[in-house]
mmCIF file of C-alpha atoms in Angstrom:
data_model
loop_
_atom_site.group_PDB
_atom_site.id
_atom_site.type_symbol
_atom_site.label_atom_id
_atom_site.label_comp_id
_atom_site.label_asym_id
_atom_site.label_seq_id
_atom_site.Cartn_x
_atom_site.Cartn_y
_atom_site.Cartn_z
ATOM 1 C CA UNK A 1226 0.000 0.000 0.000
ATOM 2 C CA UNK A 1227 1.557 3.355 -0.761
ATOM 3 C CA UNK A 1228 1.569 6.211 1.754
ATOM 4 C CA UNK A 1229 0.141 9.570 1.360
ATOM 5 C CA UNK A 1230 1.120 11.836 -1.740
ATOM 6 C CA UNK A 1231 -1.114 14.864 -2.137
ATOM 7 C CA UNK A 1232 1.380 17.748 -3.514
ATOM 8 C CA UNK A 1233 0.876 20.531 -1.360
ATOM 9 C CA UNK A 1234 0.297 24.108 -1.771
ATOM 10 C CA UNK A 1235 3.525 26.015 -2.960
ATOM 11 C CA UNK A 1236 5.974 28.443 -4.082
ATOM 12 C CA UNK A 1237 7.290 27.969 -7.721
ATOM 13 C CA UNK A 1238 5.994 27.789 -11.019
ATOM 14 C CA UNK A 1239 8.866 25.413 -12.448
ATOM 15 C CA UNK A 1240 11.203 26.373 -15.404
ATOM 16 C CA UNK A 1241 13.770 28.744 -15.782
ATOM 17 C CA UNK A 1242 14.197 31.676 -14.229
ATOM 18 C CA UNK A 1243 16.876 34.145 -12.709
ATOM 19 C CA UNK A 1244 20.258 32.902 -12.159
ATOM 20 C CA UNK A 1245 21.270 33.481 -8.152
ATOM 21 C CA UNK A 1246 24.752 32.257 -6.829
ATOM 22 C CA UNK A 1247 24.488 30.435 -3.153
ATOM 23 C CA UNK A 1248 27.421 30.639 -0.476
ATOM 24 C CA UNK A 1249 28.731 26.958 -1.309
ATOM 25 C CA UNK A 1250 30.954 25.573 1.149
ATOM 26 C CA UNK A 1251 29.485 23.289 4.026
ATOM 27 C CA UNK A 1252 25.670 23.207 4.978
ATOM 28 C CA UNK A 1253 24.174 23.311 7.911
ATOM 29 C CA UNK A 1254 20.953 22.811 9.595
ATOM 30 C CA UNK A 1255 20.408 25.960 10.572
ATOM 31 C CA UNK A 1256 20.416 29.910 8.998
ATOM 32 C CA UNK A 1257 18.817 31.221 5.804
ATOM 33 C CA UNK A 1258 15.429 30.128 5.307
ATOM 34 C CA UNK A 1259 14.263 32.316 2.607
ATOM 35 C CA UNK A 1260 12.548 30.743 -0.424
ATOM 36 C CA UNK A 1261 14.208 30.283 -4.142
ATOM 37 C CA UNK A 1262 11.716 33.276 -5.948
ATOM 38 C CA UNK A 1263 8.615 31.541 -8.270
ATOM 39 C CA UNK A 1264 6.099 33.801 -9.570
ATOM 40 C CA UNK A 1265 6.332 37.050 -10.854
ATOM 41 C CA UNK A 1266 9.440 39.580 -10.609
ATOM 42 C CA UNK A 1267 8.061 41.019 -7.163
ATOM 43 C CA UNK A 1268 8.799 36.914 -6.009
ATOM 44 C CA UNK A 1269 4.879 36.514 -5.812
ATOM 45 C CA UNK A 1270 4.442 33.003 -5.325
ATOM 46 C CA UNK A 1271 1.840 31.255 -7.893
ATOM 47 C CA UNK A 1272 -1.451 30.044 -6.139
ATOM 48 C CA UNK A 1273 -0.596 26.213 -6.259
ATOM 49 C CA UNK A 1274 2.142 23.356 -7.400
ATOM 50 C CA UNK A 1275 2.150 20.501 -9.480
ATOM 51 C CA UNK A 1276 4.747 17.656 -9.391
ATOM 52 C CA UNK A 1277 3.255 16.985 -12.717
ATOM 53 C CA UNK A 1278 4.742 20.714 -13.713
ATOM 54 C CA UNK A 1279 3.217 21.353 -17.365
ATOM 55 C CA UNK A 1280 5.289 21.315 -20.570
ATOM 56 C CA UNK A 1281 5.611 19.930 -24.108
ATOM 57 C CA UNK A 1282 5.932 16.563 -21.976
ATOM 58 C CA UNK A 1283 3.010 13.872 -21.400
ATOM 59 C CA UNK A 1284 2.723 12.643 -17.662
ATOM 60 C CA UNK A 1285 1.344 9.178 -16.997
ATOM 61 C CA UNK A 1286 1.587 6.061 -14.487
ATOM 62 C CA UNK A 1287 3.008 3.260 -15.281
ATOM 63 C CA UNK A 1288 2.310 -0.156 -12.878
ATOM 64 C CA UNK A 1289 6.286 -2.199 -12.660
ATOM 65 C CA UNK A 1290 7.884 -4.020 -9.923
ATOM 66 C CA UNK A 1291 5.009 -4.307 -7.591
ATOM 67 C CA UNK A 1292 4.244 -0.462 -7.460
ATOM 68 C CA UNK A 1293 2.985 2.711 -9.515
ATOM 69 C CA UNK A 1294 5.388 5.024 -11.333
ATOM 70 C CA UNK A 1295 5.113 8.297 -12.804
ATOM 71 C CA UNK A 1296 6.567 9.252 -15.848
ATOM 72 C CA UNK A 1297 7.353 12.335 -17.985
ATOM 73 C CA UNK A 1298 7.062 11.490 -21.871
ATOM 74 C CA UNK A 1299 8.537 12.949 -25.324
ATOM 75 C CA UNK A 1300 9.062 12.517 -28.588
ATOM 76 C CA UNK A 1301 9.243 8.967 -30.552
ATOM 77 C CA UNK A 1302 12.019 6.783 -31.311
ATOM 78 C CA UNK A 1303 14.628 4.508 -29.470
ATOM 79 C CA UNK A 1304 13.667 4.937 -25.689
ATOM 80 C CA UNK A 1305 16.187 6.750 -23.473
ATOM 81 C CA UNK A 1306 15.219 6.446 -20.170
ATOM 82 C CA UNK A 1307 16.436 9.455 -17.673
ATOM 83 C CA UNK A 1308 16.571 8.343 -13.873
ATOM 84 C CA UNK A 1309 16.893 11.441 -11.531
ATOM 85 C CA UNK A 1310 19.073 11.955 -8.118
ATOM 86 C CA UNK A 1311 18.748 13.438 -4.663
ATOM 87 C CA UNK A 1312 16.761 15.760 -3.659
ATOM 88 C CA UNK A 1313 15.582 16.318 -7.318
ATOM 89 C CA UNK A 1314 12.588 14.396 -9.501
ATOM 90 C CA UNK A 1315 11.729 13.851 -12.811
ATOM 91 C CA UNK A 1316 11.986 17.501 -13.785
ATOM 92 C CA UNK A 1317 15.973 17.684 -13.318
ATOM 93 C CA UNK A 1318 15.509 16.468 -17.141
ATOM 94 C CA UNK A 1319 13.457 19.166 -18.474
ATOM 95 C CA UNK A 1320 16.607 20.348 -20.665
ATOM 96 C CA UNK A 1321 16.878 16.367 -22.338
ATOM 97 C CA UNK A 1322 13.512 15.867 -22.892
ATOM 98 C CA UNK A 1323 12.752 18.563 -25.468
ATOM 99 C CA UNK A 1324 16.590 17.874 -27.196
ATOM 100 C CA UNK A 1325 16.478 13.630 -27.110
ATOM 101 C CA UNK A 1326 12.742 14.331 -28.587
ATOM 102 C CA UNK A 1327 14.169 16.863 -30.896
ATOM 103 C CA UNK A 1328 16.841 14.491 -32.262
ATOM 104 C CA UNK A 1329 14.766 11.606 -32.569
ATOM 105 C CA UNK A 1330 14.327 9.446 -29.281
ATOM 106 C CA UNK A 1331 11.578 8.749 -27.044
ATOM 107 C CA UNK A 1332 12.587 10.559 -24.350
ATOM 108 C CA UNK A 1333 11.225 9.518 -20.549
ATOM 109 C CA UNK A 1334 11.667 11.028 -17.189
ATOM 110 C CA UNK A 1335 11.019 8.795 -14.296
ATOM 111 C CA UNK A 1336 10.516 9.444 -10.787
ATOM 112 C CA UNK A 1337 11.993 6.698 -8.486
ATOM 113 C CA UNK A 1338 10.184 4.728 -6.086
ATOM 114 C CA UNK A 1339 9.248 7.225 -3.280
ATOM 115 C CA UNK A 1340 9.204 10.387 -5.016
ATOM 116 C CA UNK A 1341 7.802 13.064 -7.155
ATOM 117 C CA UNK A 1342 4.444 11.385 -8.486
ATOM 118 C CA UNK A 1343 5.705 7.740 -7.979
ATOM 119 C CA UNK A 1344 3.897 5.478 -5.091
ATOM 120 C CA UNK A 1345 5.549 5.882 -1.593
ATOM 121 C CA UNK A 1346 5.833 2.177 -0.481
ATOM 122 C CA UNK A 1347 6.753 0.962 3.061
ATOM 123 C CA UNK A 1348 9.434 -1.159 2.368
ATOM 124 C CA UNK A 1349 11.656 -1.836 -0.847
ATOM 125 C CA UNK A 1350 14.473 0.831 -0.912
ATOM 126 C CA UNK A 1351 17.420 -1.464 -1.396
ATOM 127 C CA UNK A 1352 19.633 -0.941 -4.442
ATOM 128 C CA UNK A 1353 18.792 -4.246 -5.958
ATOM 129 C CA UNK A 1354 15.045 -3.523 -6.137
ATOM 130 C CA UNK A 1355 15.223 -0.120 -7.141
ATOM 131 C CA UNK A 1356 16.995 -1.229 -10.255
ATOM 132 C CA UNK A 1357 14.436 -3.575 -10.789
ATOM 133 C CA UNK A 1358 11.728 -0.779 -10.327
ATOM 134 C CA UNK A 1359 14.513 0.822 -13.832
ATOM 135 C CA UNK A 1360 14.236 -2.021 -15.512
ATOM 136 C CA UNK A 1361 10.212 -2.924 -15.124
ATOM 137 C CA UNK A 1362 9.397 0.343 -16.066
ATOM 138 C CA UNK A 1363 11.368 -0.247 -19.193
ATOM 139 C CA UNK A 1364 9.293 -3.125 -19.901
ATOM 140 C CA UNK A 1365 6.186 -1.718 -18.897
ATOM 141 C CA UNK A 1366 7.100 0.495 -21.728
ATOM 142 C CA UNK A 1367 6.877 -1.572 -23.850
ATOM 143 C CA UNK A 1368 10.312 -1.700 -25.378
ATOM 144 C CA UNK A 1369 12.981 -4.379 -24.793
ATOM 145 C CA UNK A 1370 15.672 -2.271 -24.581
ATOM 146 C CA UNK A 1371 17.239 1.247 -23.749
ATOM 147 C CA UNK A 1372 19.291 3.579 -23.231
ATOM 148 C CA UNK A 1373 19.716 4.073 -19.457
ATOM 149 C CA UNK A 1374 21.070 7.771 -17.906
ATOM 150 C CA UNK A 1375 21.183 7.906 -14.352
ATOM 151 C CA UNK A 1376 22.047 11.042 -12.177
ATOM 152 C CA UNK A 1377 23.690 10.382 -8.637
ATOM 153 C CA UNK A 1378 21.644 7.926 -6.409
ATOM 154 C CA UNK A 1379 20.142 7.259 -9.796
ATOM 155 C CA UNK A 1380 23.739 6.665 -11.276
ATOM 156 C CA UNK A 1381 24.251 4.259 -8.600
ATOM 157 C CA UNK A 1382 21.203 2.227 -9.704
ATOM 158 C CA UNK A 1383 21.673 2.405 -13.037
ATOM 159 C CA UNK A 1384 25.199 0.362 -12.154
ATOM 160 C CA UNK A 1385 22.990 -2.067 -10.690
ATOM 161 C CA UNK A 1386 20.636 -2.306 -13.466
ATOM 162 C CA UNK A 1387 23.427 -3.032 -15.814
ATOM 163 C CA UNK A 1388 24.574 -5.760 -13.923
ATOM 164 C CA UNK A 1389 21.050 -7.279 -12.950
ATOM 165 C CA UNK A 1390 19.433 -7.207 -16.210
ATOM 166 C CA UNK A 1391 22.155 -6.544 -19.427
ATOM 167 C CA UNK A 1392 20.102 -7.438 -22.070
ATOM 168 C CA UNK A 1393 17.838 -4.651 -21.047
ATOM 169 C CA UNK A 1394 20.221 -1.876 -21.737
ATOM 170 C CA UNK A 1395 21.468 -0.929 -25.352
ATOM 171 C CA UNK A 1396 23.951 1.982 -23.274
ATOM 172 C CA UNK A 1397 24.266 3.303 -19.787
ATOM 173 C CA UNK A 1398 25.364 6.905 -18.857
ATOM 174 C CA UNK A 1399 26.123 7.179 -15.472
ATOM 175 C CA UNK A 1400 26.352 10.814 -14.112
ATOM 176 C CA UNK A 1401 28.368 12.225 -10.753
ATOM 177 C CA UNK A 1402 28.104 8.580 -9.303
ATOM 178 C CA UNK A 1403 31.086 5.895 -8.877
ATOM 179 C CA UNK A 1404 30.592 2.526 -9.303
ATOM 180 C CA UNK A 1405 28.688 0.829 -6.339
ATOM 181 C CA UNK A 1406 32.201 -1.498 -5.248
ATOM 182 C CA UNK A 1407 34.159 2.306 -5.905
ATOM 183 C CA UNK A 1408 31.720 3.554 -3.544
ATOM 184 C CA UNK A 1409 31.978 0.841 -0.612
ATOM 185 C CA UNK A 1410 35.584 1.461 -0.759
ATOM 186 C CA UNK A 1411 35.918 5.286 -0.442
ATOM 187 C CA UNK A 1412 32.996 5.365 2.265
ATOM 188 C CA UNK A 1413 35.400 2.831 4.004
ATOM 189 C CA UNK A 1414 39.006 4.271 3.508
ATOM 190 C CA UNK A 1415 39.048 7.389 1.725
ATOM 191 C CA UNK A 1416 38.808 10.167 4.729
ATOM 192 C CA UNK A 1417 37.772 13.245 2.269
ATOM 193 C CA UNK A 1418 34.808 11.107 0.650
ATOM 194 C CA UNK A 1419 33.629 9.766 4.251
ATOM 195 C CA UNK A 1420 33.678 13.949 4.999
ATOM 196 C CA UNK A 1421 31.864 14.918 1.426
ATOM 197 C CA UNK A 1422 28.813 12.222 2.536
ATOM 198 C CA UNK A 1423 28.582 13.865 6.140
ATOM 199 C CA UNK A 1424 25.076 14.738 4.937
ATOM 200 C CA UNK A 1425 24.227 11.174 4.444
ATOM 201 C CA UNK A 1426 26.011 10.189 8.014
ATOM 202 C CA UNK A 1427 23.454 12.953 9.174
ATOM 203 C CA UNK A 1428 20.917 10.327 7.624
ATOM 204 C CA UNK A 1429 21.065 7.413 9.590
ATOM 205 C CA UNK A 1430 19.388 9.166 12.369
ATOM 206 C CA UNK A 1431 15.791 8.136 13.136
ATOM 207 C CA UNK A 1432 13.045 10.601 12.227
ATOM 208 C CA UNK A 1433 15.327 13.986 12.772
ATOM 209 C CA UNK A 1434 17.109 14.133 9.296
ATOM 210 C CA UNK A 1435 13.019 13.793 7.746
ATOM 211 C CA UNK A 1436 11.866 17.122 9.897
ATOM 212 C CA UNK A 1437 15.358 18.983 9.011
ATOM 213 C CA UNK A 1438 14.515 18.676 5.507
ATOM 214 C CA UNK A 1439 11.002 19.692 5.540
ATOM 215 C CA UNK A 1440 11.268 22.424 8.660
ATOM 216 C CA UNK A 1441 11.045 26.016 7.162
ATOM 217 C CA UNK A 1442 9.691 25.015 3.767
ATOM 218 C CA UNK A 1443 12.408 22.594 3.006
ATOM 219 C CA UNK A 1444 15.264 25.387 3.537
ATOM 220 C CA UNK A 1445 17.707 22.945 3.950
ATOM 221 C CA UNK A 1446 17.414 21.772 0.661
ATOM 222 C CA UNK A 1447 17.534 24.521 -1.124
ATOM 223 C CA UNK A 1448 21.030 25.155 0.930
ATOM 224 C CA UNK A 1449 22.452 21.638 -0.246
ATOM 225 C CA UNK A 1450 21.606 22.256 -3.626
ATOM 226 C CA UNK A 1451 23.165 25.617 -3.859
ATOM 227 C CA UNK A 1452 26.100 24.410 -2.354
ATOM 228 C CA UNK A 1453 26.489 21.353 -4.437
ATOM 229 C CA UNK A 1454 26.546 22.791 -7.574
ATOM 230 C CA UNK A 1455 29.632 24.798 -9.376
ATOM 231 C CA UNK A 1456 30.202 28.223 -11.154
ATOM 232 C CA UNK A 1457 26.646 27.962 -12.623
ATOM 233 C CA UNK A 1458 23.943 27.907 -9.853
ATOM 234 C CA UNK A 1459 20.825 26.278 -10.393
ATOM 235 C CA UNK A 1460 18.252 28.736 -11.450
ATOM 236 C CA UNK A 1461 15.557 29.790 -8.588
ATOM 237 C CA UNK A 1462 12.307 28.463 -10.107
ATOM 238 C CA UNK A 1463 14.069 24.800 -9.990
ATOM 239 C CA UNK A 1464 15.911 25.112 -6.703
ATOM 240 C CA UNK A 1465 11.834 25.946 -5.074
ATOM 241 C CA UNK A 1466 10.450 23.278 -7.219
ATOM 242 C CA UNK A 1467 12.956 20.645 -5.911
ATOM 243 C CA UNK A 1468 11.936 22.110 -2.051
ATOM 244 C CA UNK A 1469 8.097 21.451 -2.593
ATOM 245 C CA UNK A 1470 8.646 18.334 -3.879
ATOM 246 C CA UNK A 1471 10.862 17.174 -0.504
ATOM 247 C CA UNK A 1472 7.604 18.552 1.204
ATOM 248 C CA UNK A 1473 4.690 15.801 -0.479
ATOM 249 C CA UNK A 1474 4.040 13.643 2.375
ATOM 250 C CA UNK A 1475 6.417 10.617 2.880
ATOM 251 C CA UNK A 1476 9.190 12.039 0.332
ATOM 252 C CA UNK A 1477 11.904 12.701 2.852
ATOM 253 C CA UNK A 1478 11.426 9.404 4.644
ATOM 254 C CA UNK A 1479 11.484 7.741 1.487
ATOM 255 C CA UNK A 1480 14.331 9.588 -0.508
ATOM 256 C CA UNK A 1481 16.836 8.805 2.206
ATOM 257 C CA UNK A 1482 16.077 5.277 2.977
ATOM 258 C CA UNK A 1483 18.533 4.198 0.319
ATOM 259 C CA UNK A 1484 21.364 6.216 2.214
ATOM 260 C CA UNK A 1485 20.399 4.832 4.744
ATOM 261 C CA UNK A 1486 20.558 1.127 3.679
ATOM 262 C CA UNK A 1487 23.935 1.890 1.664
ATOM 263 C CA UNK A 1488 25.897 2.210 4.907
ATOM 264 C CA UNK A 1489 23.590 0.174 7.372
ATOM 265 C CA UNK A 1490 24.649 -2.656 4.940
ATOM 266 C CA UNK A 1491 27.787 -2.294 4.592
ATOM 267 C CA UNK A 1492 28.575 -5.185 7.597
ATOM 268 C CA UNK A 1493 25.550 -6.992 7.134
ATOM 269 C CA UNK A 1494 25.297 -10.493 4.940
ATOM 270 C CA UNK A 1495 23.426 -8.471 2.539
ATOM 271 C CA UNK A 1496 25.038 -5.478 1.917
ATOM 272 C CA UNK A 1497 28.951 -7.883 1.484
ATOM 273 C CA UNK A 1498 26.628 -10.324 -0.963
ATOM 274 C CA UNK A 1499 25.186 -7.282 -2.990
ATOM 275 C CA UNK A 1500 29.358 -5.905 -3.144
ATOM 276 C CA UNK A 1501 30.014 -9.091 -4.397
ATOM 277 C CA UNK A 1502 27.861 -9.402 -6.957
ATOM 278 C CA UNK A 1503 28.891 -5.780 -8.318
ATOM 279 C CA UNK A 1504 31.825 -7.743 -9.397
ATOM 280 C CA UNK A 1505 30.269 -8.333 -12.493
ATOM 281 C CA UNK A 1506 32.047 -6.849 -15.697
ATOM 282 C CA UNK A 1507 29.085 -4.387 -17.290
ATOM 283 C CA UNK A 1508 28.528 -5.310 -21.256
ATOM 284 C CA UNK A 1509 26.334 -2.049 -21.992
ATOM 285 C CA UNK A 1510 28.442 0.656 -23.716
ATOM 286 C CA UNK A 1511 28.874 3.254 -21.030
ATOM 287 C CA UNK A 1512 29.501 7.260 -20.540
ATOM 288 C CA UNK A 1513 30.485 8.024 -17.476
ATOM 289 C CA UNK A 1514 30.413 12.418 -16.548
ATOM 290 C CA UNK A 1515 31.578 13.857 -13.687
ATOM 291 C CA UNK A 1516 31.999 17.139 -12.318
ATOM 292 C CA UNK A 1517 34.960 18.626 -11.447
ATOM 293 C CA UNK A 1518 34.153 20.830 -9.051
ATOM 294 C CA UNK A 1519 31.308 18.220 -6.963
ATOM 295 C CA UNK A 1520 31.694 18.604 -3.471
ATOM 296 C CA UNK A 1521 29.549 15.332 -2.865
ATOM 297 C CA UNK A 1522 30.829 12.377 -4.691
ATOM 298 C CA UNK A 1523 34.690 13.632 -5.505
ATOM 299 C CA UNK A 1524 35.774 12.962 -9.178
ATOM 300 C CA UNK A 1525 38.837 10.293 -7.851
ATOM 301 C CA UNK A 1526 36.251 8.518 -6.298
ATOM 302 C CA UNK A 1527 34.113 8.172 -9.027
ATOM 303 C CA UNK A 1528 37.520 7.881 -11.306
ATOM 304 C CA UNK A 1529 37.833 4.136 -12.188
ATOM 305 C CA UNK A 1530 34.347 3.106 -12.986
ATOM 306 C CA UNK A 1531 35.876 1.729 -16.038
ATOM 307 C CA UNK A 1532 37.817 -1.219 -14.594
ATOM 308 C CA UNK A 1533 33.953 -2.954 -14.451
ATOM 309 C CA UNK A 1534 33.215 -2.516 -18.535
ATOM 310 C CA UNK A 1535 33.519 -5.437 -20.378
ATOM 311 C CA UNK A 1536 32.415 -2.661 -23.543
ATOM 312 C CA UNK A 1537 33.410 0.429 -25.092
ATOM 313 C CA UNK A 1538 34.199 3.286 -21.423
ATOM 314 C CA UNK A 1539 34.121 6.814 -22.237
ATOM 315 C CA UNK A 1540 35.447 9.393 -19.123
ATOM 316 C CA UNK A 1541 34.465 12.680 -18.993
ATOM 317 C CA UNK A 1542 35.931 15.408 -16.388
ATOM 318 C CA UNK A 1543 33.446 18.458 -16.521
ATOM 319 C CA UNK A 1544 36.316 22.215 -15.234
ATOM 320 C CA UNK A 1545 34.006 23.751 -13.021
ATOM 321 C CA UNK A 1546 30.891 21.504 -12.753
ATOM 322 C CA UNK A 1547 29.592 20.543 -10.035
ATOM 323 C CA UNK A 1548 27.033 17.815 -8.785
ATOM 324 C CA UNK A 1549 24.398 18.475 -11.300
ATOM 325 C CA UNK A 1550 25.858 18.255 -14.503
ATOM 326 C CA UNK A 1551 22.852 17.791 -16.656
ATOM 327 C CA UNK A 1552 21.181 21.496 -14.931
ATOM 328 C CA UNK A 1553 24.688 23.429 -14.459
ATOM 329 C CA UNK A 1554 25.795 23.217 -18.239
ATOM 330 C CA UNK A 1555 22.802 21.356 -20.114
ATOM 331 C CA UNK A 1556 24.125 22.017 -23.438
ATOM 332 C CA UNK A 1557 27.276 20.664 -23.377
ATOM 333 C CA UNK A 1558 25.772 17.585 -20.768
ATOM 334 C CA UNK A 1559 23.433 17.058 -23.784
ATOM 335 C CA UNK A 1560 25.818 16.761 -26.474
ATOM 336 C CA UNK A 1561 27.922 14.406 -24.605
ATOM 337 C CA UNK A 1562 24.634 12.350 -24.471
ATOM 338 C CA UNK A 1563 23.670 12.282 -28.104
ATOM 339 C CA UNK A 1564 26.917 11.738 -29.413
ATOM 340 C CA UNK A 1565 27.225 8.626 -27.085
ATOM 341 C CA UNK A 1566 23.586 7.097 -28.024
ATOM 342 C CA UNK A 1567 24.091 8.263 -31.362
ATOM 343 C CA UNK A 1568 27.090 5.975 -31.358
ATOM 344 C CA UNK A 1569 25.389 2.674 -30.041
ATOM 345 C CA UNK A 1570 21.742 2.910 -31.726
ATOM 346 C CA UNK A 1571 22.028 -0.516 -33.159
#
């Protein structure tokens, strides 16, 4: 049975709007609590949000993996499949919908298990079954195969679904996220990645890290996220949408529970057997982009990912990116993208 959903009533209207540059550095839980401006130039809020934000796009449910799935839809060809990160939800892809559906692909935004317009289940969070929640969707598509990106904790699964199902992906992009065994090892040696995830450490709290990110209209949120990105700041209208989203019901319990069962794992008979199995060289032709500048997961972690391709491994550095590649410089993110599908249609 999935938990309450109902979006609530909200600050932004979501697509572009002014740039503004945030401190950076480390967040905390407390100071600024002023919203990302919406509305019109006075920062007049509209009347009401929509995870289902309006656009060229069609939204609709799709039923995979035991659960109900919302999905952003454009344009018709080979399927590309766009998998979003934390805190953000389908619409981190606004910029590759409208170009992958301008150069010929079916283009589809998903929102993972637990967020955006996606059913918020009690149980079900664990990397393995989120990738099958990928993969099912894919199916429920109706197409056998395609081309997987995958943003952060999104990244992460899209590893997974390469090495779960392989015959399900014609090419994997993986963006600002090391491979899964990577991972395990910098969270259990490397001193500057253990201090980069401090926010997930903060996670493994009971209850407190959920009213943190929702206290003050999800303040804290919009602090990570300027933070977390590089020279080019996320623009205002997005950084508000991605705080009302945290705020639907259930969201911030849900969104973390994968943090949390990444370290909680990490000693536990699951968590070794699921490392183990990781070991398992990825045939899908893969892009892997990182950001230079990402404070979160730091480019020599995620430096390596290649050693687990069994296929063609391209390695992109981004100077002066940081976590959100695909929002901080969407044009060249999307070239990069269609030169690597374009490669490995057939």
């Amino acid at each position: 049975m999935s938990l309450d959903q109902k979006p609530v009533p909200a600050q932004p209207s979501a697509g572009s709007g002014d740039t503004a540059h945030g401190n950076g550095g480390t967040v905390t839980d407390s100071g600024d609590t002023a919203h990302g401006d919406g509305g019109d130039a006075q920062g007049t809020p509209p009347a009401t949000w929509d995870v289902r934000q309006a656009g060229p796009w069609t939204h609709r449910d799709l039923a995979a993996n035991g659960a109900r799935f919302h999905i952003a839809e454009l344009g018709k060809g080979p399927l590309v499949l766009l998998v979003h990160g934390w805190p953000e939800y389908w619409w981190a892809w606004r910029y590759q919908l409208t170009a992958l559906a301008e150069a010929g692909y079916r283009a589809v935004a998903l929102d993972l298990r637990g967020i955006g317009g996606s059913d918020r289940t009690p149980r079900g969070y664990d990397p393995g079954n989120l990738a099958l929640d990928i993969t099912g969707v894919i199916r429920s598509l109706g197409e056998n195969r395609a081309h997987l990106v995958g943003h952060a904790s999104g990244g992460t699964l899209s590893w997974v679904a390469a090495v779960m199902r392989p015959s399900v992906l014609q090419s994997l992009t993986v963006v600002s996220a090391a491979h899964p065994r990577d991972l395990r090892r910098a969270l259990l040696t490397d001193r500057r990645q253990m201090a980069a995830f401090e926010h997930i450490l903060g996670f493994q709290r009971p209850w407190i890290p959920e009213r943190r990110l929702v206290a003050d209209d999800a303040a804290l949120v919009g602090r990570y996220l300027d933070a977390w990105t590089g020279r080019n700041q996320l623009d205002r209208a997005a950084v508000a949408a991605y705080r009302e989203a945290i705020r639907i019901p259930s969201t911030a319990h849900c969104s973390i529970e994968p943090y949390r069962w990444l370290l909680r794992s990490m000693a536990r008979p699951d968590g070794i057997q699921f490392a183990r199995r990781m070991k398992k060289p990825i045939t899908a032709p893969t892009l892997h982009i990182q950001g230079a500048a990402d404070p979160v997961l730091l480019s020599h972690t995620a430096l390596g990912g290649g050693e687990y391709v069994a296929a063609p491994y391209r390695w992109r550095l981004l100077p002066g990116i940081g976590h959100f590649p695909h929002e901080e410089a969407p044009e060249q993110f999307t070239a990069e993208l269609l030169d690597w599908i374009g490669r490995h249609k057939d």
